[in-house]
XYZ file of C-alpha atoms in Angstrom:
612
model
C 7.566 -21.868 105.243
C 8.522 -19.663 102.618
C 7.393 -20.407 99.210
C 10.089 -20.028 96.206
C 8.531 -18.232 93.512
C 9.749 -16.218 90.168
C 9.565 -13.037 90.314
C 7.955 -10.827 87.121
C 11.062 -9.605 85.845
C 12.696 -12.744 85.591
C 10.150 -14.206 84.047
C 10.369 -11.790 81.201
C 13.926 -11.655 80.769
C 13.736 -15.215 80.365
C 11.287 -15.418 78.004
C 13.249 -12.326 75.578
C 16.532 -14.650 75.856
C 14.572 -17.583 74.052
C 13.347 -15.713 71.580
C 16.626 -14.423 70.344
C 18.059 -17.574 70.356
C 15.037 -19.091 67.827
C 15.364 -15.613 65.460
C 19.466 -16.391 65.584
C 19.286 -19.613 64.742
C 16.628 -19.115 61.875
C 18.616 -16.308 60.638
C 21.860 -18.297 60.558
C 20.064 -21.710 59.307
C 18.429 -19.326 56.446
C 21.736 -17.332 55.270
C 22.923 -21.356 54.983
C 20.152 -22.537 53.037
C 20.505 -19.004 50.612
C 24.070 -19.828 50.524
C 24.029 -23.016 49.533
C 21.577 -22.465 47.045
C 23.695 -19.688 45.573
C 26.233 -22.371 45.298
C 24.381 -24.232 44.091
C 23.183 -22.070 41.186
C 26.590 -21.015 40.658
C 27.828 -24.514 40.307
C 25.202 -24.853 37.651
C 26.070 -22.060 35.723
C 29.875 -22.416 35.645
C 29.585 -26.402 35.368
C 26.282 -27.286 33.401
C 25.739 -24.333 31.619
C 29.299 -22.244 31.317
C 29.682 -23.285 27.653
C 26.374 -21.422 26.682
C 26.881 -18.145 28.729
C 30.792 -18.333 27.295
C 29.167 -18.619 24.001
C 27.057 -15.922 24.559
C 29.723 -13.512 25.815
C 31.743 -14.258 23.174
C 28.805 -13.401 20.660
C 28.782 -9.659 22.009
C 32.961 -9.900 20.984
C 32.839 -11.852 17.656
C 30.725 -11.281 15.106
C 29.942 -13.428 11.491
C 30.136 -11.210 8.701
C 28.271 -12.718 5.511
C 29.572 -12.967 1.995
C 27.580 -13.320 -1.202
C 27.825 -15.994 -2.896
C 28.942 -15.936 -6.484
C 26.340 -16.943 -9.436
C 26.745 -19.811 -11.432
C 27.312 -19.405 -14.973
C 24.823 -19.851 -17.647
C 25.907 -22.038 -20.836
C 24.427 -22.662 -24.118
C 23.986 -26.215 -25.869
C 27.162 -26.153 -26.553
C 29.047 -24.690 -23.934
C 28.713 -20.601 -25.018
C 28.566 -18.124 -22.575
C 25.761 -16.431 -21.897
C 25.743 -15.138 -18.548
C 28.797 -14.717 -16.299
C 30.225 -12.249 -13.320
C 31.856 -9.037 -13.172
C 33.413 -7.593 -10.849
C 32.913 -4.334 -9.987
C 34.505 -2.102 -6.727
C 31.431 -1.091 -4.491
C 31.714 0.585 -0.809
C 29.914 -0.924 2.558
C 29.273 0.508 5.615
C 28.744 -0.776 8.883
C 25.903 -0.145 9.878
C 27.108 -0.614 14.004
C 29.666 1.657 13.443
C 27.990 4.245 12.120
C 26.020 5.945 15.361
C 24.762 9.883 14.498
C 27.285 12.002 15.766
C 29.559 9.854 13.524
C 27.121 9.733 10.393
C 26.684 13.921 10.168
C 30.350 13.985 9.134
C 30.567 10.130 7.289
C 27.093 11.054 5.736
C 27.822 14.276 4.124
C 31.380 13.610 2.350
C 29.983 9.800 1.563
C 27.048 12.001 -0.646
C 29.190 14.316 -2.363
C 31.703 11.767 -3.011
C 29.322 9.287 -4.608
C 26.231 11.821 -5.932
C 24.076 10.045 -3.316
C 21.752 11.990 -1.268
C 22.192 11.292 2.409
C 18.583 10.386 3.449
C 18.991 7.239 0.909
C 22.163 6.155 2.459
C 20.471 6.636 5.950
C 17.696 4.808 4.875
C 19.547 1.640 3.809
C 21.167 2.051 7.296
C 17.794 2.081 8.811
C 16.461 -1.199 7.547
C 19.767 -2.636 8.456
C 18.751 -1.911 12.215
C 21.644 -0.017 14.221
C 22.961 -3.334 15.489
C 23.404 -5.152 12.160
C 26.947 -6.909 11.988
C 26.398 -7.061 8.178
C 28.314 -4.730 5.770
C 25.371 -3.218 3.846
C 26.203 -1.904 0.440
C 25.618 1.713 -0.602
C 26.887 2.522 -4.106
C 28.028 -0.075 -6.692
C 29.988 0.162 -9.880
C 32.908 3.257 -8.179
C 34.882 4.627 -11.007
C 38.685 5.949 -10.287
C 37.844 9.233 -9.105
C 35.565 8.292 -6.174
C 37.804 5.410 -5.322
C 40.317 8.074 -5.045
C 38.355 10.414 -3.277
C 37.374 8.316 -0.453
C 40.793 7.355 -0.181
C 41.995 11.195 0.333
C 39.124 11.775 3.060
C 39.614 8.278 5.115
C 40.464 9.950 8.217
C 36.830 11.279 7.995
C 35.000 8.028 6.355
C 36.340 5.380 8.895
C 34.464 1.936 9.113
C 33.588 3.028 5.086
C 34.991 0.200 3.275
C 35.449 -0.561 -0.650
C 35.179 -4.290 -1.643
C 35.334 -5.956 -5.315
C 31.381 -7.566 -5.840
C 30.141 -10.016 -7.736
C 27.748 -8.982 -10.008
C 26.046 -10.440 -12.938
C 27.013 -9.841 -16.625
C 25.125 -10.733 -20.066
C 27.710 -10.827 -22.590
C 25.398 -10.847 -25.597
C 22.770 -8.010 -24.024
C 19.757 -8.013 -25.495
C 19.955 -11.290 -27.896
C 19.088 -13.450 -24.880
C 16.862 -11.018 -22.682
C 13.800 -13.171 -22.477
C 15.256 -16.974 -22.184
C 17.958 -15.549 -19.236
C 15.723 -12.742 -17.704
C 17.573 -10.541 -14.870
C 18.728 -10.106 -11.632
C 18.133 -7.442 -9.308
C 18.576 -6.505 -5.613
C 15.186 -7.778 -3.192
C 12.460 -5.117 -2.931
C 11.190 -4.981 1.181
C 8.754 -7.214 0.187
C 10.519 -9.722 -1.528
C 12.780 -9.604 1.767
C 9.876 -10.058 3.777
C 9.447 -13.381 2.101
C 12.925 -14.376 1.677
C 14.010 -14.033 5.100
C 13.613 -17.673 6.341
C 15.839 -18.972 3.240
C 18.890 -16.897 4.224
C 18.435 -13.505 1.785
C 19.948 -10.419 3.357
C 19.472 -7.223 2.858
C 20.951 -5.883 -0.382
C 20.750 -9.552 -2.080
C 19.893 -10.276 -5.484
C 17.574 -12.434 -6.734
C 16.678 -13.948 -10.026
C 13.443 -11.979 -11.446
C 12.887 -13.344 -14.427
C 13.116 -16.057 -16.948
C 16.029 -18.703 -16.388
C 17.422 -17.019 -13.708
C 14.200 -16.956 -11.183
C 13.143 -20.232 -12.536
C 16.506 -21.596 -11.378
C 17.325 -18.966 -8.714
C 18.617 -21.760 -5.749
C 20.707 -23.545 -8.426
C 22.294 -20.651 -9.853
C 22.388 -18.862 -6.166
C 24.769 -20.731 -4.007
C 25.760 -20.435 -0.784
C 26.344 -17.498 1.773
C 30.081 -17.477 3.205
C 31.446 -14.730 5.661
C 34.638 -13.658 8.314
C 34.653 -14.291 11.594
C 35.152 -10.394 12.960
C 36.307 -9.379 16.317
C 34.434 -5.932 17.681
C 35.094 -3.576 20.040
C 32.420 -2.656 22.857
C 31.199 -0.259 20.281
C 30.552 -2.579 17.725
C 33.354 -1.446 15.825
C 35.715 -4.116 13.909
C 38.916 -4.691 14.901
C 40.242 -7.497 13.452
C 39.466 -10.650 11.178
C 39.658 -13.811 12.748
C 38.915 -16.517 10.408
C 36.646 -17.124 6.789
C 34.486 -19.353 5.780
C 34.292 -19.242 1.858
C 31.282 -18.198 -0.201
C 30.010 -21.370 -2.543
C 29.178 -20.433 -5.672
C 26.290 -21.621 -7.701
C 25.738 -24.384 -9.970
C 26.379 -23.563 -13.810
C 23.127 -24.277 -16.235
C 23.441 -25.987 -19.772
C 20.579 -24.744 -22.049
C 19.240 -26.428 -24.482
C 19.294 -22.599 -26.548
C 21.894 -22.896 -29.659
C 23.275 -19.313 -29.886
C 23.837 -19.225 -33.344
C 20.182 -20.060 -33.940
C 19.349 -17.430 -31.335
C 21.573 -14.861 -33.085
C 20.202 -15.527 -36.360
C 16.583 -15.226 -35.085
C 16.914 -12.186 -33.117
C 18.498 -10.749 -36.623
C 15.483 -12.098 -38.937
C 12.924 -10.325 -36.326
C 14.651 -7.222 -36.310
C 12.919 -4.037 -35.247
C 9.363 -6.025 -35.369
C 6.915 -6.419 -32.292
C 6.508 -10.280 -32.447
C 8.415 -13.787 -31.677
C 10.177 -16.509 -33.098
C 10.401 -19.743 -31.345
C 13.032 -22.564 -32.322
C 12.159 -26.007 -31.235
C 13.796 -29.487 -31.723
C 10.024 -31.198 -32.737
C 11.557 -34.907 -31.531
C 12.024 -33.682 -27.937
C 10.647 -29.990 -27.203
C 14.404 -28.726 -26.591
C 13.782 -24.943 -27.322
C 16.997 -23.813 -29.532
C 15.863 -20.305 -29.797
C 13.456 -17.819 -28.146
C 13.113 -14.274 -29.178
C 10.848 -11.309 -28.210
C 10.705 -7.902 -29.549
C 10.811 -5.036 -28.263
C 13.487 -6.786 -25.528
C 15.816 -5.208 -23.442
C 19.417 -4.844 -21.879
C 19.173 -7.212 -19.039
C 22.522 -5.734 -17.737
C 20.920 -2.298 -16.715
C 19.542 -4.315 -13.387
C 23.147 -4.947 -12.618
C 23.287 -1.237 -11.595
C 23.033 -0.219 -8.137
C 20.717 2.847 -9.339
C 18.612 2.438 -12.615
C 18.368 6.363 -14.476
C 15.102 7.331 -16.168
C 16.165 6.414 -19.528
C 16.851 3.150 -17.957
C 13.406 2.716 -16.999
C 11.646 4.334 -20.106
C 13.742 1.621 -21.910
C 12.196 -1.310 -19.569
C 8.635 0.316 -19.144
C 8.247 1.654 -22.813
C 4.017 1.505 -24.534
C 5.605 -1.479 -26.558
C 5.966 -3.732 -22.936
C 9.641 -4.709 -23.468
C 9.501 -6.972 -20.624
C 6.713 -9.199 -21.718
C 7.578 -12.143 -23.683
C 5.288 -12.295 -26.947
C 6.708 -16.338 -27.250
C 4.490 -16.958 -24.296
C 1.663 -14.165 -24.490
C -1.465 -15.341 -26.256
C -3.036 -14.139 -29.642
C -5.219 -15.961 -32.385
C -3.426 -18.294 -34.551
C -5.176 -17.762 -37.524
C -4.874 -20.268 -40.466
C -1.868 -22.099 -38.737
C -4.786 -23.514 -37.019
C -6.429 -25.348 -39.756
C -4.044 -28.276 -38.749
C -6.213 -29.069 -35.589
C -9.425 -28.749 -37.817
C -8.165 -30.700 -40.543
C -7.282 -33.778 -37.408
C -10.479 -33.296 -36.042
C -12.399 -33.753 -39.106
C -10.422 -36.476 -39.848
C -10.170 -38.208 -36.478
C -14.196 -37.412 -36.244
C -14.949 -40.359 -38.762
C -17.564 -37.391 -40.194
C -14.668 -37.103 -43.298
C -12.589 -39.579 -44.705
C -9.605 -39.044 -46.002
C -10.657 -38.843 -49.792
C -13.693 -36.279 -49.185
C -13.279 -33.535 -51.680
C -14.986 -30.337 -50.613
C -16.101 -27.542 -53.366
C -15.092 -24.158 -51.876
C -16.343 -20.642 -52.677
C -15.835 -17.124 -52.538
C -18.456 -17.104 -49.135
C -20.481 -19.178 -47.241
C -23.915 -17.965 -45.815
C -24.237 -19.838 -42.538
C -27.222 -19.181 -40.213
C -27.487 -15.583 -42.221
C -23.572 -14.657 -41.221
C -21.342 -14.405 -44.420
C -17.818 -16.013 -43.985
C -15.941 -15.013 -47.049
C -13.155 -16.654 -48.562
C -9.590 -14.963 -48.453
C -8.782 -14.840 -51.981
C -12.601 -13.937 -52.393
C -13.813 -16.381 -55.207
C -12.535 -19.962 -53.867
C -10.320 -22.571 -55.636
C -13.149 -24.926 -56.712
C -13.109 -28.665 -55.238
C -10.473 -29.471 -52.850
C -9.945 -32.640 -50.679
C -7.096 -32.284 -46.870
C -4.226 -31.921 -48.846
C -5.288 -29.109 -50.804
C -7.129 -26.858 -48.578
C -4.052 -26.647 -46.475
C -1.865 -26.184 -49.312
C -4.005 -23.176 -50.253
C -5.530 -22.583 -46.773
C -8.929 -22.231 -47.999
C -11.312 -21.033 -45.843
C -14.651 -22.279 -47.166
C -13.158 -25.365 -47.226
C -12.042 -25.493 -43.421
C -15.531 -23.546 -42.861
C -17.260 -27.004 -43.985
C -15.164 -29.346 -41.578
C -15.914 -27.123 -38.046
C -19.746 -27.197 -39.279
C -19.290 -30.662 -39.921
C -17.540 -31.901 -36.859
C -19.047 -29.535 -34.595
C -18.284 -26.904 -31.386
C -17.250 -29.799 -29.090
C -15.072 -32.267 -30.942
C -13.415 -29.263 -32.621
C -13.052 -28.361 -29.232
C -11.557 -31.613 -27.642
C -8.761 -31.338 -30.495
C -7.444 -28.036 -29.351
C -7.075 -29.301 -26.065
C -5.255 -32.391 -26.943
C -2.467 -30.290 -29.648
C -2.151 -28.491 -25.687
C -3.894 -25.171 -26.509
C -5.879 -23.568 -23.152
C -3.355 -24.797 -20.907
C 0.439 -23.875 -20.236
C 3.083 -26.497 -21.961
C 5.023 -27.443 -18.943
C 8.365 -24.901 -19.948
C 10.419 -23.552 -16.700
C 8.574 -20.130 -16.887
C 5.491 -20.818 -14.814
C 4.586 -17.621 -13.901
C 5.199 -15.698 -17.372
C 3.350 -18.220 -19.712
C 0.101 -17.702 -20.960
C -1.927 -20.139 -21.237
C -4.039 -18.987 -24.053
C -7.950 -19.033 -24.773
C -9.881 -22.341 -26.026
C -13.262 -20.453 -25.706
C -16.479 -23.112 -25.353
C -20.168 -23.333 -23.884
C -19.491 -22.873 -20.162
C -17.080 -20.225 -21.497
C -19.244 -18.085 -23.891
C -22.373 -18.375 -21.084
C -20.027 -16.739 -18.433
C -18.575 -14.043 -20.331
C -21.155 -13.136 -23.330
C -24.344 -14.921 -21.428
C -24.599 -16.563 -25.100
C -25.088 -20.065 -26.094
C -22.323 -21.933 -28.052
C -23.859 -21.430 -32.411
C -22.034 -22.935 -35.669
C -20.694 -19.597 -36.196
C -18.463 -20.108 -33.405
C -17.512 -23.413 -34.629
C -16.366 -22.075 -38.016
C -14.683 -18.765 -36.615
C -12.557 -21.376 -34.825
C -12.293 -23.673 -37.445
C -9.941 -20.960 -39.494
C -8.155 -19.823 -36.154
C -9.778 -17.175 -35.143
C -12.868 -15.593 -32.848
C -12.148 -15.606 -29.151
C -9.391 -18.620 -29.438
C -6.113 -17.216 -28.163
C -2.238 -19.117 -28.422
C 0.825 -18.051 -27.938
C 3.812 -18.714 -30.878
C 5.127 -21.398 -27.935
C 1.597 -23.202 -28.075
C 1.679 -23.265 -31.485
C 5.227 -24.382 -32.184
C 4.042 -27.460 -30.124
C 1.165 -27.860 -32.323
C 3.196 -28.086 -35.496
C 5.355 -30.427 -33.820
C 2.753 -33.329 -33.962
C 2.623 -33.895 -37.610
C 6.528 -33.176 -37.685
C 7.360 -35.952 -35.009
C 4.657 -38.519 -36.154
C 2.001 -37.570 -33.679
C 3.194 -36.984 -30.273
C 2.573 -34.020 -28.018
C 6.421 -32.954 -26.585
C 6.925 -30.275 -23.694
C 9.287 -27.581 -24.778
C 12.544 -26.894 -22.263
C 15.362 -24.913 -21.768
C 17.438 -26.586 -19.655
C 19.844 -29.554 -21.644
C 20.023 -31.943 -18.684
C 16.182 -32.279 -18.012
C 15.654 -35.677 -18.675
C 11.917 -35.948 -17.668
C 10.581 -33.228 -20.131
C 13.062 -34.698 -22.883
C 11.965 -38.035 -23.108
C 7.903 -36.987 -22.354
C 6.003 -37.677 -25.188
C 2.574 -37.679 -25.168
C 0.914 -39.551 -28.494
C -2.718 -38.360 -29.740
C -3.226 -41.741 -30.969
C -3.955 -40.437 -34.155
C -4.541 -42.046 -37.729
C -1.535 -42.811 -39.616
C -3.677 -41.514 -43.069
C -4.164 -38.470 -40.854
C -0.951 -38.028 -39.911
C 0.255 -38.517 -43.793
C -2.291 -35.937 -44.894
C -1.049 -33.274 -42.598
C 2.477 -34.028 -43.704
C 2.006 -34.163 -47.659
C -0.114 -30.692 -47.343
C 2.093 -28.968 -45.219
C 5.050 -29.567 -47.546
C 2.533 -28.933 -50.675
C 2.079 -25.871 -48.554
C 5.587 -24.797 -49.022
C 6.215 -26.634 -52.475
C 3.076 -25.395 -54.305
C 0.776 -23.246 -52.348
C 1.341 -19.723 -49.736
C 4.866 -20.326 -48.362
C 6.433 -20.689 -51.723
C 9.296 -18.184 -49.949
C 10.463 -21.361 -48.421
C 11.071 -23.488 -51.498
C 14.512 -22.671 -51.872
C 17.472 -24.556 -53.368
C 19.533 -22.925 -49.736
C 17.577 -24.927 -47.748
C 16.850 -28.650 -47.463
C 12.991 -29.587 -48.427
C 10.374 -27.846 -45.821
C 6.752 -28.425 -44.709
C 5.084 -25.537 -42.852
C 1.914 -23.662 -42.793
C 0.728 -19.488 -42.816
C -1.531 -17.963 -41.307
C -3.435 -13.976 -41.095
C -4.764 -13.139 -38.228
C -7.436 -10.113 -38.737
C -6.420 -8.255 -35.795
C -6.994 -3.839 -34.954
C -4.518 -1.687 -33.361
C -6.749 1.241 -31.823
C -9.047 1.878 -34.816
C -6.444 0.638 -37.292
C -6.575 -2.711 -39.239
C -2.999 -4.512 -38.762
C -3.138 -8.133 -39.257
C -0.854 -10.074 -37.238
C 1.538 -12.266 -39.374
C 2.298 -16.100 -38.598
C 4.198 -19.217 -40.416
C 5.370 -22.146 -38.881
C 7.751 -25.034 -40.659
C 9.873 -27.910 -40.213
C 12.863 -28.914 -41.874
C 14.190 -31.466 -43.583
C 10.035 -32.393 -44.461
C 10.562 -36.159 -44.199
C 13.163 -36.357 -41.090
C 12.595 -32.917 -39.152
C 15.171 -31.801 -36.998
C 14.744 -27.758 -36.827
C 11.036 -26.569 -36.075
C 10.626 -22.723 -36.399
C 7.237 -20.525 -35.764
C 7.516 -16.702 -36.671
C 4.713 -13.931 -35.258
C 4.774 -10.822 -36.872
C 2.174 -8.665 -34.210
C 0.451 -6.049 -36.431
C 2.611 -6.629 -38.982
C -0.286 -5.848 -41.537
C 1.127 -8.221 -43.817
C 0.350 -11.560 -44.593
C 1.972 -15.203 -43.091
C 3.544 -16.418 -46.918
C 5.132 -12.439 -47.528
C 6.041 -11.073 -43.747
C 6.864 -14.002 -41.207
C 7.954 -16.999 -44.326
C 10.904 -14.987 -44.997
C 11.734 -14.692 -41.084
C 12.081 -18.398 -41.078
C 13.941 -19.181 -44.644
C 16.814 -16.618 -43.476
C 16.937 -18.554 -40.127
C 16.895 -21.916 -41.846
C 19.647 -20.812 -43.911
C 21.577 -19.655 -41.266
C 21.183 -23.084 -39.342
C 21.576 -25.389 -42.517
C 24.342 -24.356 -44.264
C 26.422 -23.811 -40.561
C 25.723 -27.522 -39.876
C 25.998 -28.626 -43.604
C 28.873 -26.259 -45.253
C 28.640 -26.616 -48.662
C 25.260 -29.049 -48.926
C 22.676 -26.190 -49.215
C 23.904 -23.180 -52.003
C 22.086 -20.709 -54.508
C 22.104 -21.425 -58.067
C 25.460 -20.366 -59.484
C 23.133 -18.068 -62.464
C 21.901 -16.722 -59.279
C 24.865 -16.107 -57.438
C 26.877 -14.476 -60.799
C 23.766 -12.086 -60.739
C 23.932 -10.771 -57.462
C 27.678 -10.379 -58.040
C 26.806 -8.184 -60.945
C 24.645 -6.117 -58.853
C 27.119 -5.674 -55.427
C-alpha cells in the first residue's frame, strides 16, 4: 500500500502562504488602528480644541497695539491747577516692521531728520525685541520742520508714524517742584520691576513726590487698537479700539497762594518753609530751595544744562522740608514740657541765668553773653535764654529729656505720603552715643540738647509738628498732602500733657513775639502771633554760617495758619533772617482771607508814599 505523504516543497509553500496572510492582516488591522486614531486626534482638535488653535492663528494675523493712558490732573485745595497734560507730536516705529535691510535706509534719514544718532534709535529697537507689536517711541516734542520733513521723505520712512502724546505739564514750574515731584520715562531697571504691573517700554512713571507717592491713582489704565498684520508683521489695517482710561485727579490739601507767597519770601536762599493747618496736619505750603523745573523730565532727551540744573553742588532735588538739621532754640519747647511734665519744676520755679555755666569743667555760655537775671517758663522762652534751659536738661536729665523728643515725633518719620524722601532726623541717646562715639551718655549731652543742639537732628517738617502741640492744645497731628485723606486728618495723638504746661508754652511763645526775639512779627498787618527763634551754630567747610529758624502760629489764641522758616547757613539769626520770611507770608495769607481787617498804620502808609 502506498503511503500518502507531503512532499518538501509543499510543505514550504504552505507554510510562506500563512505567513503573508498574518503580516497582511496586521498591516491592514494596524493602518486601521493609526487611522482611527488620526481621526480621532483630528476630531479633537477641530471639535474640542478648534477655538484655541483658531485663536492662536488668528494671534499671528491680529495684533493689540497699546495706548498710554492719560494722567490725572493734580488740583490744589481749592481746585487750582497744578499739574495737567500737553500734548505734544512724537514719531513711533514699529519695531516688526523695521528688519535691517529696511532700517539702513529708515535709520539714516530718521537721524538726520530728528538730530538722533542711529545706534540710539537702534537701541530702543533692540530692547523692544524684533517681534514687538508695540509702537515704541523715538523722539518726542517734533517741531514744524521735522514734521515736515518726514512728511517729504515718506516713501523712504514707511511704518514711521507721528502720533499726538500725552505728556505731563507743570503750569507753575518751579513753585511746586518738591510737593508734585516729576515724571520720567522707566530706566531698564525700573522696567525690570514694573513688568508684572503692565509698564511698557517707553512708559513714564511718577519719580518723585506726589506723583510716585500716588503713581497708580494718577496712572490709569492702558488702552490700544486691534491691528491686522501682514505675514511680515507689517500693519495693514485697524480693526477696532479699546480706549485708554485716564487717571484719577488728586485734591491737595497745598493752598497756592500760600505756596506762591512762600516760595517768594524764601527767595534765592538754601532752606524751607513749611505751612501747616496745626488743627489737622493739612500741609498748605511746602517749599525747598534751590528747586527745579520739573517740566525738563517731560523731554524725551534732557541737554547738559538740563542736568547741571538738576545735579547742581546745592542738591536741587533734595527737599530741605524733610532733610534733617539741628533745631536750635526752637527746641527749648520740648525742654521747657519736659521739665515741666518731670514734676522736677513747677510751674512758678524762677531760675537765675548767667552769662555761662561751668558744668563738669565744659563752659556753656549764654547767647547774649551776660544773662537776663532770674527768669521763671515764660520768660526764658520769651528771651530764649540759654542758662536758663541749661538748668532744666541738668535737672530733668538725658532720658526724660529724651522720652519728650520722641513723643513731639522727633527720630522718627511723621507719617506724610513721601516715605522714601523723609528724613527721619537724629534723637541721639546711650545705646546711640556707645555705637557711634564708644562714649557713655554725660550732662553735657543733656544740656547741648536741652538748647537744640549737639548730635540732635530735625527736619523744618518735624519741627512744624512740634510747634503744633502748644498751638492745637496738645495733640501730636500727622501732616498730609492729599485733601480727601480722612485717616491722617482726623489722627490726633494727645501727649496728655498739663493744662499749666500747655498755658505756659502758649503765653511765652506769644511773649516771644510780643516782647522778646521775634518782635518782627508784632505787626499791626497781621492778627496777634505766638512763635519761637532759634540759631543753630552750624560750619560750611571751615566757615561759620549759622543756620536760621522761627516757627509761629497765628491768630495766638485760635491758630489756624502754622508757618516754620529754615534759613541753611544763612549766618544770621532766627528773630532778623527767617521772622521776616514768615510775617511777609502771614501777610500775604491774612489780609487775602480778611480784606481790609489787617492794614499798616495810615502815618505809616503816608510815609512810604512819600518815599515811592
Amino acid at each position: 500500500m502506498a503511503l500518502l505523504q507531503s512532499s518538501p516543497l509543499s510543505i514550504k509553500k504552505n507554510t510562506r502562504t500563512v505567513g503573508r496572510s498574518f503580516q497582511t492582516i496586521f498591516l491592514i488591522t494596524f493602518t486601521l488602528l493609526m487611522l482611527t486614531g488620526i481621526s480621532v486626534r483630528l476630531a479633537y482638535l477641530q471639535i474640542i480644541e478648534g477655538a484655541h488653535y483658531r485663536k492662536l492663528a488668528e494671534a499671528n494675523r491680529i495684533r493689540m497695539i497699546p495706548k498710554h493712558p492719560e494722567r490725572g490732573n493734580i488740583f490744589d485745595r481749592n481746585g487750582k491747577l497744578l499739574a495737567s497734560t500737553r500734548y505734544p507730536r512724537s514719531v513711533y516705529l514699529w519695531p516688526m516692521a523695521h528688519t535691517k535691510p529696511a532700517w539702513s535706509v529708515v535709520g539714516s534719514r530718521l537721524s538726520q531728520i530728528l538730530d538722533i544718532p542711529q545706534e540710539e534709535m537702534e537701541k530702543k529697537l533692540e530692547e523692544a525685541g524684533a517681534n514687538s507689536s508695540s509702537l515704541i517711541r523715538i523722539a518726542r516734542d517734533l517741531n514744524e520742520a521735522q514734521i515736515t520733513a518726514i512728511k517729504e521723505y515718506e516713501n523712504e520712512l514707511k511704518d514711521v508714524q507721528i502720533h499726538t502724546e500725552a505728556v505731563r505739564y507743570y503750569p507753575h514750574g518751579k513753585e511746586l517742584a518738591h510737593v508734585l515731584g516729576y515724571t520720567r520715562e522707566l530706566t531698564a531697571e525700573q522696567l525690570k520691576q514694573k513688568q508684572k504691573e503692565g509698564y511698557r517700554l517707553g512708559d513714564v512713571i511718577g519719580q518723585m513726590a506726589i506723583e510716585k507717592a500716588y503713581e497708580k491713582t494718577l496712572r490709569g489704565e492702558w488702552g490700544g487698537q486691534q491691528v491686522e498684520v501682514d505675514g511680515a508683521g507689517r500693519p495693514l489695517r485697524v480693526l477696532g479700539e479699546k480706549q485708554a482710561k485716564a487717571g484719577n485727579d488728586l485734591h491737595l490739601t497745598i493752598n497756592l497762594d500760600v505756596q506762591k507767597a512762600a516760595e517768594k519770601a524764601l527767595g534765592d536762599r538754601n532752606g524751607a518753609i513749611v505751612a501747616l493747618d496745626p488743627k489737622n496736619g493739612a500741609v498748605l505750603a511746602m517749599v525747598s530751595h534751590p528747586t527745579f523745573d520739573p517740566n525738563i523730565f517731560s523731554k524725551q532727551k534732557l541737554t547738559q544744562k538740563d542736568w547741571e540744573t538738576v545735579q547742581g553742588a546745592e542738591h536741587p532735588l533734595v527737599n530741605r522740608a524733610l532733610s534733617a538739621f539741628p533745631p536750635a532754640s526752637t527746641f527749648k519747647i520740648v525742654t521747657a514740657t519736659a521739665g515741666l511734665e518731670s514734676g522736677k519744676f513747677s510751674p512758678k520755679t524762677v531760675l537765675q541765668t548767667y552769662g555761662s555755666l561751668n558744668i563738669g569743667g565744659t563752659r556753656f555760655g549764654e547767647w547774649n553773653h551776660a544773662g537776663f537775671g532770674p527768669l521763671g517758663f515764660v520768660g526764658a522762652l520769651q528771651w530764649s535764654s540759654d542758662t536758663f534751659f541749661y538748668q532744666i536738661g541738668r535737672g530733668v536729665g538725658g532720658p526724660t529729656l529724651i522720652e519728650w523728643t520722641r513723643k513731639y515725633g522727633f527720630g522718627k518719620k511723621t507719617g506724610l505720603e513721601f516715605v522714601n524722601e523723609e528724613s527721619k532726623g537724629l534723637v541721639p541717646d546711650e545705646v546711640w552715643k556707645q555705637k557711634v562715639w564708644k562714649m557713655p551718655w554725660t550732662v553735657g549731652d543733656s544740656i547741648n540738647m536741652s538748647i537744640g543742639q549737639g548730635a540732635l537732628q530735625t527736619t523744618p517738617l518735624q519741627v512744624a509738628i512740634m510747634f503744633a502741640v502748644p498751638a492745637n492744645g496738645g495733640y501730636r497731628v500727622q501732616p498730609h498732602l492729599l485733601k480727601d485723606n480722612e485717616e491722617a486728618k482726623s489722627w490726633r495723638e494727645s501727649l496728655n500733657m498739663k493744662p499749666t504746661t500747655i498755658n505756659i508754652l502758649r503765653e511765652g511763645l506769644r511773649k516771644v513775639v510780643a516782647e522778646g526775639t521775634g518782635k518782627r512779627l508784632n505787626q499791626p498787618t497781621i492778627p496777634p502771633v505766638a512763635g519761637k527763634s532759634g540759631t543753630a551754630e552750624a560750619w560750611k567747610g571751615r566757615v561759620k554760617e549759622n543756620h536760621a529758624w522761627f516757627g509761629a502760629y497765628a491768630p495766638a489764641e485760635e491758630p489756624e495758619i502754622l508757618i516754620v522758616a529754615f534759613a541753611e547757613h544763612s549766618g544770621g539769626g532766627g528773630g532778623s533772617v527767617a521772622a521776616p520770611m514768615i510775617l511777609q507770608i502771614m501777610e500775604d495769607y491774612f489780609q487775602r482771607k480778611y480784606p481790609g481787617k489787617f492794614q499798616k498804620p495810615a502815618s505809616e502808609n503816608s510815609e512810604n508814599s512819600r518815599r515811592n
